[in-house]
XYZ file of C-alpha atoms in Angstrom:
568
model
C 20.173 -23.295 -34.278
C 19.231 -23.496 -30.574
C 20.665 -21.703 -27.529
C 19.612 -22.973 -24.124
C 19.561 -20.320 -21.401
C 19.253 -21.043 -17.684
C 18.189 -18.487 -15.060
C 19.643 -19.295 -11.636
C 16.620 -18.154 -9.616
C 18.277 -18.881 -6.280
C 18.125 -17.690 -2.684
C 21.301 -15.682 -2.167
C 22.339 -14.361 1.255
C 23.587 -10.814 1.801
C 27.272 -10.751 2.650
C 27.903 -14.452 2.025
C 30.068 -13.980 -1.029
C 31.754 -17.415 -0.755
C 28.390 -19.152 -0.352
C 26.761 -17.171 -3.158
C 29.717 -17.875 -5.447
C 29.417 -21.583 -4.734
C 25.705 -21.485 -5.557
C 26.505 -19.885 -8.903
C 29.293 -22.367 -9.626
C 27.091 -25.353 -8.800
C 24.236 -23.926 -10.859
C 26.520 -23.281 -13.828
C 27.920 -26.793 -13.806
C 24.454 -28.346 -13.580
C 23.080 -26.081 -16.303
C 26.078 -26.771 -18.552
C 25.647 -30.531 -18.143
C 22.013 -30.045 -19.177
C 23.031 -28.249 -22.344
C 22.778 -24.575 -21.310
C 25.348 -22.206 -22.759
C 24.179 -19.018 -21.026
C 23.632 -18.876 -17.267
C 21.954 -15.752 -15.909
C 22.071 -14.772 -12.239
C 19.932 -12.004 -10.717
C 20.937 -8.466 -9.802
C 23.773 -8.312 -7.242
C 23.652 -12.089 -6.870
C 27.256 -12.329 -5.700
C 26.581 -10.274 -2.551
C 22.818 -10.492 -2.128
C 20.321 -7.642 -2.290
C 20.361 -5.228 -0.613
C 23.602 -4.868 1.287
C 22.808 -1.270 2.307
C 25.781 0.568 3.842
C 28.027 -2.458 3.389
C 28.332 -1.107 -0.152
C 30.252 1.853 1.320
C 33.022 -0.421 2.604
C 35.891 -0.902 0.184
C 36.596 -4.319 1.707
C 33.057 -5.424 0.823
C 33.488 -4.516 -2.841
C 36.885 -6.225 -2.851
C 35.329 -9.390 -1.417
C 32.749 -9.281 -4.207
C 35.534 -8.944 -6.781
C 37.312 -11.944 -5.258
C 34.133 -14.000 -5.406
C 33.474 -13.120 -9.055
C 37.080 -14.002 -9.908
C 36.619 -17.343 -8.164
C 33.498 -18.045 -10.247
C 35.446 -17.221 -13.411
C 38.355 -19.496 -12.430
C 36.242 -22.481 -11.445
C 34.105 -22.318 -14.579
C 37.010 -21.692 -16.966
C 36.946 -25.268 -18.245
C 33.323 -25.141 -19.382
C 33.946 -24.362 -23.035
C 31.370 -22.115 -24.643
C 29.521 -21.264 -21.408
C 28.748 -17.592 -20.772
C 27.773 -16.530 -17.239
C 26.220 -13.225 -16.177
C 27.024 -12.417 -12.539
C 25.360 -9.492 -10.767
C 27.903 -7.687 -8.597
C 28.858 -4.265 -7.253
C 31.969 -2.775 -8.816
C 34.111 0.311 -8.443
C 35.929 2.412 -11.009
C 35.078 2.981 -14.663
C 32.740 0.192 -15.786
C 30.786 1.703 -18.658
C 31.495 3.605 -21.855
C 31.068 7.293 -21.218
C 31.414 7.132 -17.412
C 34.090 9.825 -17.564
C 31.618 12.154 -19.230
C 29.169 11.617 -16.399
C 31.702 12.404 -13.726
C 33.917 14.910 -15.470
C 37.683 14.791 -14.896
C 38.410 12.201 -12.232
C 41.449 11.521 -10.127
C 42.406 7.990 -9.130
C 40.973 8.524 -5.646
C 37.696 9.759 -7.127
C 37.467 6.679 -9.315
C 37.867 4.402 -6.301
C 34.991 6.209 -4.609
C 32.659 5.541 -7.530
C 30.645 2.352 -7.214
C 28.319 0.748 -9.702
C 25.481 -1.715 -9.511
C 26.864 -3.889 -12.259
C 27.146 -7.249 -13.941
C 30.206 -9.113 -15.155
C 29.918 -11.321 -18.211
C 32.257 -14.316 -17.864
C 33.441 -16.841 -20.402
C 36.139 -19.494 -20.082
C 37.879 -17.765 -17.180
C 37.750 -14.235 -18.553
C 35.579 -11.175 -17.986
C 34.439 -10.414 -21.519
C 32.166 -7.477 -20.633
C 30.967 -5.383 -17.707
C 27.761 -3.421 -17.582
C 26.840 -0.718 -15.045
C 23.183 -0.060 -14.262
C 22.060 3.250 -15.754
C 18.782 3.957 -13.960
C 19.135 3.957 -10.167
C 15.860 3.795 -8.207
C 15.525 6.021 -5.172
C 11.953 5.464 -3.993
C 10.006 3.051 -1.779
C 12.657 0.733 -0.266
C 15.361 1.693 -2.775
C 18.381 3.866 -1.908
C 20.614 3.119 -4.876
C 21.721 6.703 -5.445
C 23.172 6.658 -1.944
C 25.552 3.903 -2.981
C 26.036 3.867 -6.739
C 26.941 6.075 -9.683
C 24.823 5.587 -12.818
C 26.451 3.854 -15.737
C 26.451 5.467 -19.167
C 27.330 2.533 -21.359
C 25.555 -0.358 -23.030
C 26.389 -4.050 -23.121
C 25.808 -6.391 -26.042
C 27.653 -9.704 -26.234
C 27.355 -12.959 -28.125
C 26.211 -16.124 -26.356
C 26.360 -19.563 -27.937
C 28.466 -20.688 -30.846
C 28.069 -20.981 -34.574
C 24.529 -20.898 -35.917
C 23.074 -20.953 -32.383
C 24.851 -17.731 -31.370
C 22.607 -14.883 -30.232
C 23.525 -11.273 -29.608
C 22.342 -10.558 -26.056
C 21.652 -7.079 -24.718
C 22.064 -6.820 -20.946
C 19.968 -4.547 -18.707
C 19.675 -4.346 -14.926
C 16.233 -4.049 -13.328
C 15.219 -0.361 -13.394
C 16.909 0.079 -16.787
C 14.085 -1.892 -18.353
C 11.425 0.416 -16.885
C 12.748 3.225 -19.100
C 12.810 3.391 -22.892
C 16.329 4.610 -23.620
C 18.521 1.756 -22.284
C 16.610 -0.889 -24.245
C 16.472 1.274 -27.375
C 20.234 1.915 -27.303
C 20.864 -1.773 -26.707
C 18.811 -2.698 -29.753
C 20.603 -0.090 -31.846
C 23.894 -1.718 -30.807
C 22.761 -4.969 -32.388
C 21.007 -6.885 -29.613
C 18.640 -9.657 -30.718
C 17.496 -10.648 -27.214
C 17.117 -8.602 -24.031
C 18.200 -10.175 -20.747
C 17.149 -8.232 -17.657
C 18.612 -9.193 -14.262
C 16.589 -8.051 -11.279
C 16.109 -7.709 -7.535
C 12.563 -6.365 -7.303
C 10.901 -6.627 -3.851
C 7.533 -8.311 -3.618
C 4.281 -6.631 -2.855
C 0.823 -7.884 -3.684
C 0.268 -7.500 -7.418
C 3.899 -6.694 -8.230
C 4.439 -9.799 -10.347
C 1.775 -8.778 -12.834
C 3.066 -5.193 -12.842
C 6.502 -6.441 -13.893
C 5.174 -8.584 -16.705
C 3.069 -5.718 -18.051
C 6.013 -3.297 -17.933
C 8.332 -5.754 -19.674
C 5.671 -6.368 -22.338
C 5.721 -2.637 -22.994
C 9.492 -2.782 -23.406
C 9.220 -5.696 -25.816
C 6.593 -3.903 -27.889
C 8.794 -0.805 -28.076
C 11.884 -2.729 -29.227
C 10.463 -5.753 -30.998
C 12.967 -7.911 -29.093
C 12.181 -11.007 -27.006
C 13.103 -10.730 -23.344
C 14.217 -12.916 -20.450
C 13.619 -11.583 -16.946
C 15.852 -13.118 -14.253
C 14.725 -12.586 -10.678
C 16.010 -13.724 -7.316
C 14.054 -15.403 -4.547
C 14.243 -15.190 -0.760
C 13.748 -13.023 2.286
C 16.116 -10.239 3.349
C 15.148 -8.478 6.578
C 11.851 -6.728 5.797
C 11.700 -7.441 2.064
C 10.896 -10.604 0.148
C 11.791 -11.505 -3.437
C 9.388 -13.958 -5.016
C 11.305 -15.240 -8.037
C 8.759 -15.714 -10.829
C 11.349 -15.193 -13.534
C 9.811 -15.191 -16.999
C 10.367 -14.966 -20.731
C 8.484 -12.995 -23.387
C 8.313 -13.592 -27.121
C 9.089 -10.788 -29.561
C 5.350 -10.098 -29.877
C 5.163 -9.592 -26.065
C 3.251 -12.806 -25.381
C 4.349 -14.906 -22.413
C 6.792 -17.654 -23.392
C 7.318 -19.080 -19.923
C 7.321 -18.364 -16.210
C 9.209 -19.868 -13.284
C 7.453 -20.765 -10.027
C 7.280 -18.173 -7.277
C 8.766 -18.270 -3.781
C 11.097 -21.187 -4.419
C 14.466 -21.767 -6.009
C 14.315 -22.814 -9.622
C 16.654 -23.374 -12.554
C 14.394 -21.739 -15.121
C 15.295 -22.887 -18.612
C 14.471 -21.134 -21.840
C 15.352 -22.477 -25.256
C 16.060 -19.810 -27.862
C 15.427 -21.000 -31.400
C 16.195 -19.103 -34.551
C 14.053 -19.545 -37.622
C 15.572 -17.402 -40.378
C 15.735 -13.914 -38.790
C 13.111 -14.542 -36.085
C 13.834 -15.724 -32.550
C 11.394 -17.879 -30.615
C 11.619 -18.807 -26.938
C 10.393 -22.144 -25.621
C 9.912 -22.510 -21.855
C 7.521 -23.980 -19.324
C 4.910 -21.760 -17.673
C 3.989 -21.917 -14.025
C 0.274 -21.118 -13.596
C -0.820 -17.847 -12.052
C -1.806 -17.983 -8.389
C -4.221 -15.816 -6.452
C -3.149 -12.770 -4.475
C -3.838 -14.413 -1.103
C -1.828 -17.502 -2.037
C 1.134 -15.316 -3.007
C 0.690 -13.201 0.109
C 0.796 -16.311 2.285
C 3.902 -17.602 0.512
C 5.638 -14.237 0.926
C 5.007 -14.179 4.666
C 6.103 -17.780 5.074
C 9.308 -17.177 3.124
C 9.988 -13.974 5.054
C 9.746 -15.795 8.386
C 11.756 -18.806 7.245
C 14.630 -16.776 5.842
C 14.773 -14.227 8.663
C 15.181 -16.992 11.215
C 17.267 -19.267 9.028
C 19.732 -16.695 7.746
C 20.172 -15.179 11.208
C 20.647 -18.505 12.955
C 17.642 -18.603 15.283
C 16.772 -22.172 16.365
C 13.052 -21.480 16.523
C 10.276 -19.064 17.382
C 8.127 -18.272 20.395
C 4.957 -16.223 20.528
C 2.226 -15.231 22.908
C -0.956 -17.078 21.899
C -3.923 -15.073 23.165
C -6.901 -16.758 21.574
C -7.245 -13.757 19.249
C -7.049 -13.519 15.480
C -3.621 -11.872 15.154
C -1.647 -14.373 17.214
C -3.583 -17.204 15.564
C -2.521 -16.049 12.108
C 1.096 -15.596 13.192
C 1.123 -19.110 14.648
C -0.235 -20.625 11.429
C 2.400 -18.759 9.409
C 5.208 -19.763 11.763
C 4.310 -23.453 11.575
C 4.123 -23.347 7.778
C 7.498 -21.585 7.692
C 9.422 -23.528 10.314
C 7.556 -26.695 11.214
C 5.691 -27.388 14.453
C 8.794 -28.643 16.267
C 10.439 -25.196 16.032
C 7.491 -23.152 17.291
C 6.494 -22.642 20.937
C 3.393 -20.859 22.187
C 2.645 -19.348 25.585
C -0.799 -18.357 26.832
C -0.528 -15.705 29.581
C -3.973 -15.156 31.093
C -4.851 -12.065 33.101
C -7.886 -11.298 35.284
C -9.668 -10.198 32.092
C -8.943 -13.214 29.900
C -12.183 -14.875 28.830
C -12.513 -18.638 29.157
C -13.081 -18.957 25.427
C -9.697 -17.324 24.795
C -7.636 -20.007 26.485
C -9.975 -22.743 25.238
C -9.461 -21.589 21.635
C -5.720 -21.079 22.160
C -5.351 -24.631 23.487
C -7.399 -25.980 20.606
C -5.305 -24.245 17.962
C -2.040 -25.374 19.524
C -3.398 -28.922 19.555
C -4.437 -28.732 15.899
C -0.964 -27.618 14.840
C 0.854 -29.871 17.319
C 3.045 -27.112 18.779
C 4.272 -26.792 22.322
C 1.768 -24.886 24.438
C 2.250 -23.540 27.957
C 0.150 -21.374 30.247
C 1.778 -18.855 32.579
C -0.591 -16.632 34.515
C 0.350 -12.966 34.831
C -2.071 -12.414 37.735
C 0.538 -12.621 40.549
C 2.852 -10.184 38.775
C -0.013 -7.826 37.929
C -1.146 -7.788 41.552
C 2.442 -7.163 42.678
C 2.819 -4.189 40.344
C -0.449 -2.677 41.519
C 0.553 -3.154 45.155
C 3.943 -1.534 44.583
C 2.349 1.458 42.846
C -0.653 1.771 45.164
C 0.796 4.724 47.011
C 1.657 6.576 43.811
C -1.733 5.866 42.229
C -3.832 6.499 45.352
C -7.174 8.109 44.499
C -6.721 7.675 40.743
C -8.961 5.439 38.616
C -7.547 2.537 36.620
C -6.920 3.396 32.960
C -4.556 2.480 30.145
C -1.700 2.483 32.672
C -2.927 -0.777 34.182
C -3.673 -2.151 30.722
C -0.102 -1.456 29.591
C 1.331 -3.073 32.719
C -0.328 -6.339 31.720
C 1.076 -6.164 28.181
C 4.554 -5.414 29.543
C 4.472 -8.339 31.959
C 3.744 -10.596 29.001
C 6.594 -8.994 27.055
C 8.997 -9.673 29.951
C 7.937 -13.325 30.122
C 8.367 -13.871 26.394
C 11.742 -12.133 26.258
C 12.940 -14.140 29.283
C 12.063 -17.383 27.523
C 13.737 -16.088 24.367
C 16.917 -15.199 26.245
C 17.037 -18.540 28.033
C 16.350 -20.814 25.075
C 17.464 -18.737 22.065
C 14.187 -18.692 20.123
C 13.147 -15.358 18.650
C 9.917 -13.722 19.810
C 7.475 -13.169 16.959
C 5.265 -10.160 17.655
C 1.649 -10.268 16.571
C 0.680 -6.639 15.910
C -0.929 -5.736 12.584
C -0.688 -2.641 10.380
C -3.923 -1.093 11.654
C -2.541 -1.208 15.191
C 0.891 0.049 14.148
C -0.731 2.944 12.315
C -2.928 4.102 15.184
C -0.654 3.223 18.101
C -3.103 0.615 19.401
C -0.188 -1.310 20.869
C 2.102 -1.108 23.904
C 5.761 -0.179 23.802
C 7.816 -2.846 25.604
C 4.645 -4.935 25.815
C 3.013 -6.575 22.803
C 5.566 -4.698 20.659
C 8.443 -6.491 22.421
C 10.096 -9.048 20.184
C 12.444 -9.644 17.296
C 10.301 -9.952 14.177
C 6.879 -8.498 13.343
C 5.365 -11.042 10.983
C 2.063 -9.297 10.123
C 3.227 -5.724 10.611
C 2.167 -4.843 7.049
C -1.273 -6.516 7.126
C -4.301 -4.369 7.814
C -6.772 -5.960 10.228
C -9.276 -6.650 7.462
C -6.527 -8.482 5.574
C -5.748 -10.496 8.706
C -9.336 -11.759 8.805
C -9.382 -12.499 5.069
C -6.073 -14.351 5.173
C -7.164 -16.397 8.189
C -10.171 -17.599 6.227
C -7.959 -18.327 3.211
C -5.602 -20.435 5.335
C -8.474 -22.385 6.853
C -9.624 -23.236 3.334
C -6.140 -24.194 2.072
C -3.227 -26.240 3.384
C -0.348 -25.121 1.133
C 2.470 -26.626 3.214
C 0.772 -29.764 4.499
C 0.774 -28.727 8.149
C -2.948 -29.231 8.680
C -6.218 -27.959 7.296
C -8.404 -25.428 9.131
C -5.832 -24.692 11.858
C -7.666 -21.630 13.226
C -10.788 -22.324 15.322
C -13.803 -20.640 13.744
C -14.671 -18.728 16.904
C -11.318 -16.932 16.798
C -12.310 -15.515 13.407
C -15.919 -14.661 14.218
C -15.709 -13.187 17.736
C -15.220 -9.404 18.112
C -11.506 -8.677 18.537
C -10.370 -7.593 21.995
C -7.085 -6.899 23.754
C -8.708 -8.245 26.961
C -6.910 -5.763 29.191
C -10.073 -4.649 30.987
C -13.542 -6.035 31.528
C -15.790 -6.360 28.458
C -13.256 -4.610 26.222
C -13.409 -4.644 22.415
C -11.120 -2.950 19.883
C -13.976 -0.754 18.723
C -14.080 0.926 22.137
C -10.941 2.729 20.974
C -10.990 2.524 17.182
C -13.485 2.978 14.335
C -14.831 -0.226 12.742
C -11.956 -1.921 10.963
C -13.517 -1.717 7.518
C -13.716 2.064 7.910
C -10.337 2.401 9.620
C -8.497 0.329 7.041
C -10.084 2.157 4.119
C -8.894 5.471 5.566
C -5.407 4.102 6.281
C -5.119 2.767 2.735
C -5.913 6.194 1.334
C -3.872 8.247 3.816
C -0.860 6.089 4.551
C -0.432 3.918 1.472
C -1.669 6.320 -1.221
C -0.755 9.713 0.309
C -4.241 11.182 0.109
C -4.951 14.210 2.286
C -7.800 14.712 4.733
C -9.917 16.765 2.321
C -9.570 14.168 -0.414
C -10.609 11.358 1.932
C -13.579 13.326 3.238
C -14.616 14.078 -0.334
C -14.685 10.330 -0.975
C -17.495 10.038 1.575
C -15.794 9.442 4.907
C -16.879 11.266 8.060
C -14.588 14.240 8.711
C -14.354 13.668 12.456
C -13.341 10.036 11.941
C -10.786 10.932 9.264
C -9.223 13.652 11.414
C -9.089 11.311 14.400
C -7.435 8.522 12.430
C -4.876 10.766 10.733
C -4.033 12.351 14.075
C -3.394 8.891 15.563
C -1.066 8.092 12.673
C 0.894 11.324 13.260
C 1.273 11.136 17.034
C 2.365 7.494 17.116
C 5.417 7.816 14.913
C 7.609 7.488 18.028
C 6.155 4.043 18.692
C 6.715 2.781 15.184
C 10.367 3.849 15.317
C 10.817 1.393 18.191
C 8.923 -1.500 16.640
C 10.705 -4.615 15.386
C 11.359 -5.048 11.695
C 8.544 -6.796 9.837
C 7.734 -8.227 6.435
C 6.779 -5.772 3.698
C 3.946 -7.045 1.489
C 2.242 -3.834 0.308
C 3.563 -1.061 -1.896
C 4.016 1.063 1.233
C 4.831 -0.326 4.640
C 5.933 1.145 7.956
C 9.562 0.433 7.148
C 12.109 1.803 4.724
C 9.404 3.337 2.550
C 7.839 5.322 5.427
C 10.234 8.042 6.622
C 8.321 10.620 8.580
C 9.746 12.811 11.344
C 8.669 12.172 14.916
C 8.651 15.879 15.678
C 6.505 17.785 13.192
C 3.664 20.310 13.267
C 2.569 19.733 9.684
C -1.064 18.717 9.259
C -2.237 17.232 5.997
């Protein structure tokens, strides 16, 4: 009367088909020994999400096929176990695909690819389902790679009285009414949705609400299987969950960590009830911190970097990046360098030393004064009679970039840049200077969020690396690039609360100038800010990749031309 289902909420790596297959095999064996008879893996688990243009390589799809076949072979002896494996496929994988594509030659069929799932049992593929609804917005490009499926997939999991007819959907399918409705009409008693849905703040609740809508429309209980881990600029937070047939929450897996989420499906007469454990909800800032930590850890870990190095200035941005890096990697894998200039205030290096001491990371000081003087002397003839301006400021930033990259080259650690979203938006940063590095940790955090998150971290110690790591003065002093005497950020930018409010409306929510002005903002300030966003596109194109944590970042979901005369 009971079917135990296990969701393999695991951290899969793009392109590591042998490693991902082994994860699935190990998970299946452990789940089977614990009584599970249905193992569910997330969307495209066999190859990781998203493989981008690797999907266009026939050899990549073939390697995925080989890996799925290996999973089937190695689990063949587990009698009664059904395994759902997310994988790309080619050819006809769904009923009615021919109708979608018309008459097809063999060569045309090979060219068609599907975002699909294989259903395995005792060494055989008993069903294949191709995703019907392909997202093509924000960070998604699925129509570039895949052909929509036209079929449905309903199969039986479990044996005897415990058997349940399972309807399979893939991610975006469940955001539309028709796939779930057709699946129910085909006899499904339980919806299982496999997913790869990138994190942004608030996304977890959005998913649960949308799936509750799907449950209400169909009257079917639902299990939502999600992956976890960082992949370049995107993070997947896990948080798989289950909903009862009345749309109430039956259980939820923890976020930002691997988990074998178990759900027990019980049948009482015609009704199905799900029993599972529920991880408590966490606040937005806690999830935001976890997303950034996971993004750093996986970017370095999956790409083989032995550690990280960053310029520690005594300012708020580098302080936050340091705290994140230590939580992600441990103090022994993080190195900091303070590079004072003629304009560095004493309190900057005092606070930088203090923070490095609190977190027990390596800290070095390398003055840029000799190099700065040498540059000015070499250019004295060219600059004769001209006042100092941003040219000399940028020289200082570029000297620091050279030092950090030299240390990176010599010792192999990746340089973590410390620029935030407000700076990226307005170009308040230096190409080949503070933008020089390999990974932009807080690239998607507005400055006001940087301050808020710094205070959150000082009040919490989620990874046990030390409480209150950021000296209070770093948070309370006016921010400054310290590239000229008595400089503050507000010499060049509006107050950050005003700036960030405008950027949220203009950049993240696509509001135009007139709309923003109508909301009460000064027209001159709005026009200045939006102009800065437009003219600095060329800088952002040359910035390192960074972690996406909002619904719109300066990454895959921001694709504006550098050359354009359009004014919003």
